[in-house]
Coordinates of C-alpha atoms and ligand atoms in Angstrom, one line a residue:
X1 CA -29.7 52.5 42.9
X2 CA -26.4 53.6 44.4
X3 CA -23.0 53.0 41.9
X4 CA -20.8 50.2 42.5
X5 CA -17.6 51.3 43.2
X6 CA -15.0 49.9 41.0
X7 CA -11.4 49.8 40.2
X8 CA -9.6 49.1 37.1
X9 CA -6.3 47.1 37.7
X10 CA -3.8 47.4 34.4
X11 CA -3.9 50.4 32.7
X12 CA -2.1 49.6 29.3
X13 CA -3.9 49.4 26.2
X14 CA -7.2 47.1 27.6
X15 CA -7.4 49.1 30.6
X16 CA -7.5 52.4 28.7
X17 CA -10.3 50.4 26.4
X18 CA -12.2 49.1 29.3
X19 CA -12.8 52.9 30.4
X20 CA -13.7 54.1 26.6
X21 CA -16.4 51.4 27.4
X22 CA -17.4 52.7 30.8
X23 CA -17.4 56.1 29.7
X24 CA -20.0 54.7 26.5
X25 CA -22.7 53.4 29.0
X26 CA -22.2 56.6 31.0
X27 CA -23.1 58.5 28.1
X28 CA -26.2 56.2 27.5
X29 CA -27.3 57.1 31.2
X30 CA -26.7 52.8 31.7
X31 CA -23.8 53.2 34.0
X32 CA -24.2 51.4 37.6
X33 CA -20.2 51.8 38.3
X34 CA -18.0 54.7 40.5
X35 CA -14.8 54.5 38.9
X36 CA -12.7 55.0 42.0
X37 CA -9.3 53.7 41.5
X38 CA -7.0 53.1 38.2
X39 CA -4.3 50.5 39.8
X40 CA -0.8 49.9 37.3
X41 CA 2.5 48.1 38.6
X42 CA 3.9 51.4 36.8
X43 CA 2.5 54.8 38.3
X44 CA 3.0 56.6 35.1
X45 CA 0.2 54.5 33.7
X46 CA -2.3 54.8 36.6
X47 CA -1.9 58.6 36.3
X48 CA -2.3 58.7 32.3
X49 CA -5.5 56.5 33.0
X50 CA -6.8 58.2 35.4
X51 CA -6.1 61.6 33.3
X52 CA -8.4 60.5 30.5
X53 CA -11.2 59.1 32.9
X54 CA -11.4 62.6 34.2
X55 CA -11.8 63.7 30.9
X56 CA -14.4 60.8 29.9
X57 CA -16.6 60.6 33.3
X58 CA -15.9 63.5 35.0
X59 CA -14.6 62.5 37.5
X60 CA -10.7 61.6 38.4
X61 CA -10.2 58.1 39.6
X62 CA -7.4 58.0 42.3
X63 CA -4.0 56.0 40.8
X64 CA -2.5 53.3 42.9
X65 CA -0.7 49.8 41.9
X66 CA -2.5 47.3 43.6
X67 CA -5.6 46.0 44.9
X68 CA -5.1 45.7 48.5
X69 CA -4.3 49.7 47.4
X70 CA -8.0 49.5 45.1
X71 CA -10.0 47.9 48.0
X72 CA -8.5 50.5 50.7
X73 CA -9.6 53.4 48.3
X74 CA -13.3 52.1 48.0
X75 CA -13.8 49.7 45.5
X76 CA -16.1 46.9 45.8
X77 CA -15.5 45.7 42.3
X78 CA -11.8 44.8 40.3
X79 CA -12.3 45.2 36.5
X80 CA -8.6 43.3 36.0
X81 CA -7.1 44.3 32.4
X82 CA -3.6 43.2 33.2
X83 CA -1.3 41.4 30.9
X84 CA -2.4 37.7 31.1
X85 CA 0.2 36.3 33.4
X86 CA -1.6 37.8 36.5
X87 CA -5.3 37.2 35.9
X88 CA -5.4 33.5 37.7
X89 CA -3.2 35.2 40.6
X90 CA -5.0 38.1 40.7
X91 CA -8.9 37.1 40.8
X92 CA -7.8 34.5 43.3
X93 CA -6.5 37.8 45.2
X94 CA -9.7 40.1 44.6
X95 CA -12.0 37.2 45.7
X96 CA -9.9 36.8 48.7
X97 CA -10.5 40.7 49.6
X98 CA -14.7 39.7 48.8
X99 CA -14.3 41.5 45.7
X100 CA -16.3 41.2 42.7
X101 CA -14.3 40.6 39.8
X102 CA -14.5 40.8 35.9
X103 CA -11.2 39.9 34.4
X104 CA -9.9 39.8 30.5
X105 CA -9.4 36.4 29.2
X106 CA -7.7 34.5 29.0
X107 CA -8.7 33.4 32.9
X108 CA -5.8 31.9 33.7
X109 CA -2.4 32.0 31.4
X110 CA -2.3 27.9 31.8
X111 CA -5.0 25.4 32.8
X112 CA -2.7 24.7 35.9
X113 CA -3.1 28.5 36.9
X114 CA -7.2 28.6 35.9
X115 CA -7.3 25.5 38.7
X116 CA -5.8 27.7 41.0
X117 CA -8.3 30.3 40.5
X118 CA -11.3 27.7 40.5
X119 CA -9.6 26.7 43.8
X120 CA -10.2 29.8 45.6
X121 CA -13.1 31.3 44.3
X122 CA -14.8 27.8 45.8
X123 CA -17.3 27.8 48.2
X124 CA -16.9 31.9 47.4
X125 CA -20.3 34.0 46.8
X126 CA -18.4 36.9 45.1
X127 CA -18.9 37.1 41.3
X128 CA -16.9 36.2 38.1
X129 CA -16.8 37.2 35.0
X130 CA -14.4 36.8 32.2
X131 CA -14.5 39.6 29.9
X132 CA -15.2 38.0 26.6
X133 CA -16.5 40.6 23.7
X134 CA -16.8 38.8 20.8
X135 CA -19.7 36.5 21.0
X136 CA -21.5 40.2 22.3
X137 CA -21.4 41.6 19.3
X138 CA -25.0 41.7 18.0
X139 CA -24.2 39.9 14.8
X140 CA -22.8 37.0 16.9
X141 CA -26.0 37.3 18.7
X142 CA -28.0 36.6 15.3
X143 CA -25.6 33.6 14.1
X144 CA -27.0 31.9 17.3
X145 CA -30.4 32.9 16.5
X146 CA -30.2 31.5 13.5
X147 CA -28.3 28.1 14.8
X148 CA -30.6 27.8 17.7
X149 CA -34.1 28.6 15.8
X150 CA -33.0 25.7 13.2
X151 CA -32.8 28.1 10.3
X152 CA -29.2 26.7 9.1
X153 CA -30.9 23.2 9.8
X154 CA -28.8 20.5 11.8
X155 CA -25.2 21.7 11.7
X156 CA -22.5 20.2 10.3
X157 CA -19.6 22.8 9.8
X158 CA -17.7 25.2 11.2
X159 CA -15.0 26.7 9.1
X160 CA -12.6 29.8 10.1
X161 CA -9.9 30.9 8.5
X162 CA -7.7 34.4 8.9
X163 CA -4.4 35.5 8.1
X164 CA -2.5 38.6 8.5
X165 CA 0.8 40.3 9.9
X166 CA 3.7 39.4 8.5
X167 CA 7.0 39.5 10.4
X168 CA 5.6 42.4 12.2
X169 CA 4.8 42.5 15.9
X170 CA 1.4 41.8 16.7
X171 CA 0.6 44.7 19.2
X172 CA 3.0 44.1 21.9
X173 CA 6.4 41.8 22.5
X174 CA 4.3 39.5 24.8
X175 CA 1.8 38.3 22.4
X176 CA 5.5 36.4 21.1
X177 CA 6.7 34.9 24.3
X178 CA 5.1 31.6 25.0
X179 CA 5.8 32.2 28.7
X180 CA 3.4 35.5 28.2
X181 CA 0.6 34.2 26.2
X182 CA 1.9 33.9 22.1
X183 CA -0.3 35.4 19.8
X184 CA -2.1 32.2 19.0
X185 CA -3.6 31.7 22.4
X186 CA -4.6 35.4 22.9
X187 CA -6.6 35.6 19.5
X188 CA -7.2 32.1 19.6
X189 CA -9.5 32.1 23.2
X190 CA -11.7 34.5 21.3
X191 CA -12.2 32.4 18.6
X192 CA -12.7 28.8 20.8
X193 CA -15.2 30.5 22.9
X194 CA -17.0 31.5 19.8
X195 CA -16.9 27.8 18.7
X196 CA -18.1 26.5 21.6
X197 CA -21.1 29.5 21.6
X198 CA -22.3 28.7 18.8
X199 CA -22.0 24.9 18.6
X200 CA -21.7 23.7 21.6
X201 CA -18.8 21.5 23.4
X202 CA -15.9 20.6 21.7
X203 CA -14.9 16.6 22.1
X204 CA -11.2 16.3 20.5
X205 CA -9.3 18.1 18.1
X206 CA -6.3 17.6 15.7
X207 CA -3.9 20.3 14.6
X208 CA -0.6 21.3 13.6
X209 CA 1.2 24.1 14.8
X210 CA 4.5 26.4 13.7
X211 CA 6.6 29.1 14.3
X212 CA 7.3 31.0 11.1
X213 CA 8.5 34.2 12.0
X214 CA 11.4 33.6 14.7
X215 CA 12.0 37.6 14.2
X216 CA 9.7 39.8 14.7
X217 CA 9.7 44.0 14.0
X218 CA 8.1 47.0 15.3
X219 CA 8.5 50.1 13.5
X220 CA 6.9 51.9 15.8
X221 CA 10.4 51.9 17.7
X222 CA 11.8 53.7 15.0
X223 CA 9.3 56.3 14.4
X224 CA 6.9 54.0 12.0
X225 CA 3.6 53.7 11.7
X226 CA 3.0 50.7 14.6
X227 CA 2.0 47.6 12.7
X228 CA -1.2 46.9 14.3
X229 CA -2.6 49.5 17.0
X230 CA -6.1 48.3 18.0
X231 CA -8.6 51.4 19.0
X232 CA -5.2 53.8 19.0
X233 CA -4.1 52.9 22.3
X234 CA -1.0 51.4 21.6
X235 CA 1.5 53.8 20.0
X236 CA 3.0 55.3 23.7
X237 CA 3.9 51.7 24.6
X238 CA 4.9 50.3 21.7
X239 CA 7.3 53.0 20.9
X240 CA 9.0 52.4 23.9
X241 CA 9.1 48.6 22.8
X242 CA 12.5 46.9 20.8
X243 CA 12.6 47.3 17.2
X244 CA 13.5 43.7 16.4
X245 CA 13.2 40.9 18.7
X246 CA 13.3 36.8 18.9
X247 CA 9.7 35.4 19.1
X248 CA 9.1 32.3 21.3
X249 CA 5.6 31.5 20.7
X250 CA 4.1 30.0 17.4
X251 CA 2.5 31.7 14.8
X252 CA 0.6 29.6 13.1
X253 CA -2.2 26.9 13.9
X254 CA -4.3 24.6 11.6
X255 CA -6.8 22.7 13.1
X256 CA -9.6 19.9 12.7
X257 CA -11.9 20.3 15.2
X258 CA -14.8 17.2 16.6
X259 CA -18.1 18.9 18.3
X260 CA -19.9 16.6 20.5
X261 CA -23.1 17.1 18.4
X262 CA -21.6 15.5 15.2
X263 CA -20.2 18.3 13.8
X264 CA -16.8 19.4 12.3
X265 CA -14.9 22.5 12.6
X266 CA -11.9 23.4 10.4
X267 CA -9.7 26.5 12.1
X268 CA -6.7 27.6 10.7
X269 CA -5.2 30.9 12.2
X270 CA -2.1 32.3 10.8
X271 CA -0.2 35.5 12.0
X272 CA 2.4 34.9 9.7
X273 CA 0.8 35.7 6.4
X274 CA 2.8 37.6 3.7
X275 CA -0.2 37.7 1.3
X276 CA -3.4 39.6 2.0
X277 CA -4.8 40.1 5.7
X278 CA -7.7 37.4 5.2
X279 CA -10.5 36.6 6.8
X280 CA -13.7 33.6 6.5
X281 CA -16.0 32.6 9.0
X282 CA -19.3 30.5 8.6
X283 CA -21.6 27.6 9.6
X284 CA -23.1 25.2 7.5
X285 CA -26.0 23.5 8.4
X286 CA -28.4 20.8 6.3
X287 CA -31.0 23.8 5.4
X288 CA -28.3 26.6 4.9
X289 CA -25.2 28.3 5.5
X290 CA -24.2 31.8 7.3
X291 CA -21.1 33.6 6.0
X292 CA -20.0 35.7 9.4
X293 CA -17.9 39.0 9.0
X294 CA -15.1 39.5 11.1
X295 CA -16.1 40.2 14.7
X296 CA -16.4 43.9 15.8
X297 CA -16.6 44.7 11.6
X298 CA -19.9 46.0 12.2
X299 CA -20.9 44.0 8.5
X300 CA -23.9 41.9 7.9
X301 CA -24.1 38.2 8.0
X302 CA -24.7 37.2 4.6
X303 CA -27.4 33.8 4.8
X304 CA -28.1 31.3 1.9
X305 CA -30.6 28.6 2.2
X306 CA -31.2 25.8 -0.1
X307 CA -28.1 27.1 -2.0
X308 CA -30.3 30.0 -4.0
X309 CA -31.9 32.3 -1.9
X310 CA -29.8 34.6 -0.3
X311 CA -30.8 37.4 2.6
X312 CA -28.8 39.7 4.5
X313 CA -28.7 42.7 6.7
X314 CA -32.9 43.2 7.7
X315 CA -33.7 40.4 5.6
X316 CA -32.9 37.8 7.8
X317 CA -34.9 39.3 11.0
X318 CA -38.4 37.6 9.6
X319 CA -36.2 33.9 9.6
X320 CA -35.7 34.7 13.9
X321 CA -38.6 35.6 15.3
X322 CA -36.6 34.8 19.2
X323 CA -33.8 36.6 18.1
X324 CA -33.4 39.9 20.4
X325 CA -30.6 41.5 22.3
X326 CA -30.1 42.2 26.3
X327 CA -31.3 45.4 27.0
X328 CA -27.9 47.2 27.4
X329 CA -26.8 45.7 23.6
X330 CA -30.1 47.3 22.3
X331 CA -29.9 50.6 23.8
X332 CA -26.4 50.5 22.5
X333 CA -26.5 49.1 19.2
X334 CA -29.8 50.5 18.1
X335 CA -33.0 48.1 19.1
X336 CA -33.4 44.7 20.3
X337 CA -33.0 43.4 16.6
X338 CA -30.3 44.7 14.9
X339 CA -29.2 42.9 11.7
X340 CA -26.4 45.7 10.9
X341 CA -24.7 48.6 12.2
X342 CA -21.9 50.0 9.8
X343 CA -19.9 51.5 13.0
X344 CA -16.4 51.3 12.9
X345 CA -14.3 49.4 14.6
X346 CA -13.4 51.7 17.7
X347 CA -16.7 52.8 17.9
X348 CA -17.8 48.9 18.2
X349 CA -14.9 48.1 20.6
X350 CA -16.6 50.8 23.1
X351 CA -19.8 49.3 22.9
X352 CA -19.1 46.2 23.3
X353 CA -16.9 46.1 26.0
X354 CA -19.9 48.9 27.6
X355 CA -21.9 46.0 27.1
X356 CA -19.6 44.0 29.3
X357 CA -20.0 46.3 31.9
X358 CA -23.5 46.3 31.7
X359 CA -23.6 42.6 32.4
X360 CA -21.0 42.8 35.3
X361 CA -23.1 45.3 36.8
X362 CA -26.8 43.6 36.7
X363 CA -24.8 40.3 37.8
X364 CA -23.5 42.4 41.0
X365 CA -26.9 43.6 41.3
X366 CA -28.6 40.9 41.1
X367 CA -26.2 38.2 42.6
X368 CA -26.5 36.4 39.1
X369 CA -24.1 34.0 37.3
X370 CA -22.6 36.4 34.8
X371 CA -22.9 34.2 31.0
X372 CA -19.3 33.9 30.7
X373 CA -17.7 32.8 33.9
X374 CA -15.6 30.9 35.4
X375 CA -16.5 27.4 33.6
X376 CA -16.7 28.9 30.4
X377 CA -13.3 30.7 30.7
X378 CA -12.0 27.7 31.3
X379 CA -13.3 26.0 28.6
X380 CA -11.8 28.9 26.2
X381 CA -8.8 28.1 27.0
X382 CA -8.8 24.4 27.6
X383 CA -10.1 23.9 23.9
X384 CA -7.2 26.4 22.6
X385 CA -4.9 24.2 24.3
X386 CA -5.8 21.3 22.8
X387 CA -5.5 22.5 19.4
X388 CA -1.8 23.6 21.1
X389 CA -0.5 20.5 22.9
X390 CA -1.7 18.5 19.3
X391 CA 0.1 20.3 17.5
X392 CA 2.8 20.3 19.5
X393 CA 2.7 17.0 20.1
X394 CA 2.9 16.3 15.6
X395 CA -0.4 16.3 15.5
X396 CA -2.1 14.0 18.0
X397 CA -5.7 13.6 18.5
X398 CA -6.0 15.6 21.8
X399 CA -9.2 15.5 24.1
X400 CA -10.5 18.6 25.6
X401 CA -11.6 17.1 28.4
X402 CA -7.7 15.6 29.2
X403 CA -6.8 19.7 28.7
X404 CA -9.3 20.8 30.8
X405 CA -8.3 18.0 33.5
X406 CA -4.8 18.3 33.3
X407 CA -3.8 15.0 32.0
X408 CA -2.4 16.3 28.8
X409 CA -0.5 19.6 29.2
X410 CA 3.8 18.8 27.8
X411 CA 2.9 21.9 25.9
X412 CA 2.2 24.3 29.2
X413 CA 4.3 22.8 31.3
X414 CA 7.4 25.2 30.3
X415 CA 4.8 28.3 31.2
X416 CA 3.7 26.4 34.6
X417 CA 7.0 26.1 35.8
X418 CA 8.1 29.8 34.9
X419 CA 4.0 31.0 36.5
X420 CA 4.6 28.7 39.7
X421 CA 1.8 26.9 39.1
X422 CA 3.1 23.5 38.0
X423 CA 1.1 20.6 39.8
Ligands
LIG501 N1 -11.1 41.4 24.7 C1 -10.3 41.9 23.8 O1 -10.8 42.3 22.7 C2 -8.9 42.2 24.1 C3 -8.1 43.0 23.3 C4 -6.8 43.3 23.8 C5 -6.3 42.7 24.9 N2 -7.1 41.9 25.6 C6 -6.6 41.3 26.9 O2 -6.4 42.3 27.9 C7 -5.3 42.0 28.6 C8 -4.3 43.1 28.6 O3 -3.9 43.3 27.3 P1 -3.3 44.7 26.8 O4 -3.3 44.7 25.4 O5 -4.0 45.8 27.5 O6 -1.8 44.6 27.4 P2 -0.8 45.8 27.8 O7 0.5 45.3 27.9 O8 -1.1 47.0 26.9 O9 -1.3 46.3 29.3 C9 -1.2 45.5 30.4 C10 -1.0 46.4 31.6 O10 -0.9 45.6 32.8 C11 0.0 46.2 33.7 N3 0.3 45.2 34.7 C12 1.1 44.1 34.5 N4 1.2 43.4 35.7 C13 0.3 44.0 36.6 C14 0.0 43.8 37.9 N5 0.4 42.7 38.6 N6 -0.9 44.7 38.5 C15 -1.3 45.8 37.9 N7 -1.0 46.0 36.6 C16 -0.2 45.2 35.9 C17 1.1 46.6 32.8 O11 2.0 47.5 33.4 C18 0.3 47.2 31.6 O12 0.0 48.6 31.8 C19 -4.7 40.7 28.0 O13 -5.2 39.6 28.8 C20 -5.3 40.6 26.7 O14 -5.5 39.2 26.2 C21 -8.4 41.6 25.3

């Protein structure tokens, strides 16, 4: 089959991830893509990116800065790892040009700016996918196995918990400004699309909400060791970044959470935490309950039912007879039912966002819905919000369906007004 030419469009850190990923299924002989073009407002970065692809593929992509600039230079495709601000704007763009388009999440910085988007890919045949990794890493896969085959019993709880950072900068000044996308709502769309994966829609939440660390620092800046440098592609940037700066998006969020089904999630996320970094994740169900390692750990899920007998790793695989990964994830991860892989953490960041690929390619292919699209994006970011504009709000019981519709949005209205995108 011939390649799908393809462009990446943000070269900073997820760009320069997205290719580690491309350049995984290449070496697994999975790859259907051309990378032809690397596209960064800055030139420097296009020209680093398209450096390494060389070295990675083979094959040097040509560096431009936009995707008018992409499309002219082949590509078919827009893989858009820009900083969050521009993905609404930018889809809307690519699907103008009859691109097909995967783009990070969030999908749109505000529910006002994911509208816009939904606006113009209407009545479009070009596809969509949001980039979401987490819920494709294989031991997500095998929660929802064991959710969905009854093994936990009915659910009734969802409990996450994690702490960590400090006063330290959180990869990048952006993930601080509320106008940029605040750390909460970056991390936090991971974790609400998990929710939703494995338990279905979310009806109304409650929360409270803070800003703790009004200063935050990054060593880096002064020759330190950066604070947090995911996959080692951060260093260049954030050495260029201040060393102290004033943070305008909240740090902290603790939230009760109402599934449609019945059940009740607790989520608490705080990136202000002086103790320990921490980390809990589980369901609880009437039969059972799943302890869940951080995503991307590449740990086992550790299963008790009837509060005695305890499996993990392979010893769950008899419970989930269904349970078995896409093809791509299998050739990847090591068989269509694996139950642990002790990689580490970069190695599982290129498979998993390979496996991304590998989905964006078949749903080209095929003309196929990708599994997280537009709708789900959406609904990432609609239940994140809620949690947001309660706590905001002191603590309000906030439906996601008012988020998602934009009857409740004080909280984003400060970010519409500075996107455009107000109503
Ligand atoms: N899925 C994950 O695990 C994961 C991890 C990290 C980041 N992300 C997401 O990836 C996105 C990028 O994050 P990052 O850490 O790479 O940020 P970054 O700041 O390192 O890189 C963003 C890049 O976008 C470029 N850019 C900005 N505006 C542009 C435009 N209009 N056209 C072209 N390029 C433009 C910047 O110059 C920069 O190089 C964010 O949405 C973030 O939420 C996802």
């Amino acid at each position: 089959m011939q390649r799908i030419p393809v462009a990446i469009i943000g070269c900073g850190g997820m760009g320069t991830r997205h290719l580690f990923g491309l350049a995984e299924l290449e070496r697994a002989g999975l790859n259907p893509f051309d990378l032809v073009a690397v596209c960064d407002v800055d030139p420097e970065r296009a020209e680093r990116l398209a450096d390494e692809a060389e070295r990675r593929l083979g094959r040097r992509p040509t560096p431009g800065t936009d995707l008018a600039e992409a499309q002219r230079l082949g590509a078919a495709a827009v893989d858009i790892t820009t900083v969050p601000q521009f993905h609404h704007s930018l889809a809307a763009e690519a699907i103008g040009l009859g691109l097909d388009v995967m783009v990070e999440k969030p999908v749109g910085l505000t529910i006002a700016a994911g509208q816009q988007l939904a606006q113009a890919i209407d009545g479009s045949d070009r596809i969509l996918s949001v980039a979401e990794n987490f819920r494709r890493d294989p031991m997500n896969r095998l929660v929802k196995a064991l959710i969905d085959g009854g093994v936990l019993g009915e659910p009734r709880y969802f409990h996450q918990s994690s702490g960590g950072g400090g006063n330290l900068m959180a990869i990048s000044v952006w993930r601080h400004m509320k106008n940029e996308s605040g750390i909460l709502f970056d991390a936090g769309t991971h974790y609400t699309d998990m929710m939703e994966y494995y338990l279905g829609p979310v009806e109304s939440v409650y929360a409270q909400m803070r800003l703790f660390e009004k200063i935050r620092y990054n060593p880096a800046a002064t020759g330190g060791a950066p604070a947090s440098n995911p996959s080692g592609v951060y260093g260049q940037s954030q050495a260029g970044m201040p060393a102290e700066f004033e943070a305008t998006a909240e740090d902290a969020l603790y939230a009760m959470v109402n599934f449609a089904s019945g059940a009740i999630g607790q989520y608490a996320e705080n990136r202000a935490e002086h103790g320990r970094d921490s980390w809990a994740r589980s369901v609880h169900g009437s039969a059972g309950a799943v302890e869940i390692p951080k995503d991307r750990s590449g740990q086992a899920l550790v299963l008790t039912l009837d509060r005695t007998r305890t499996y993990t790793g392979t010893e769950i695989l008899p419970l989930v007879p269904d349970y078995e990964l896409d093809d791509a994830t299998a050739a990847l991860f090591g068989g269509p039912r694996a139950a642990a892989y002790g990689l580490d953490f970069e190695t599982v960041d290129r498979l998993l966002l390979a496996v991304e690929y590998a989905e964006f390619g078949s749903a080209i292919n095929t003309r196929s819905k990708p599994e997280v699209g537009l709708e789900e994006g959406m609904r990432a970011i609609a239940l994140c919000y809620a949690m947001m504009e309660s706590g905001a709000a002191g603590g309000t019981i906030v439906s996601v369906e008012d988020v998602l519709n934009g009857s409740v949005s004080a909280y984003q209205a400060s970010i519409d007004a500075v996107l455009g995108t107000e109503a």
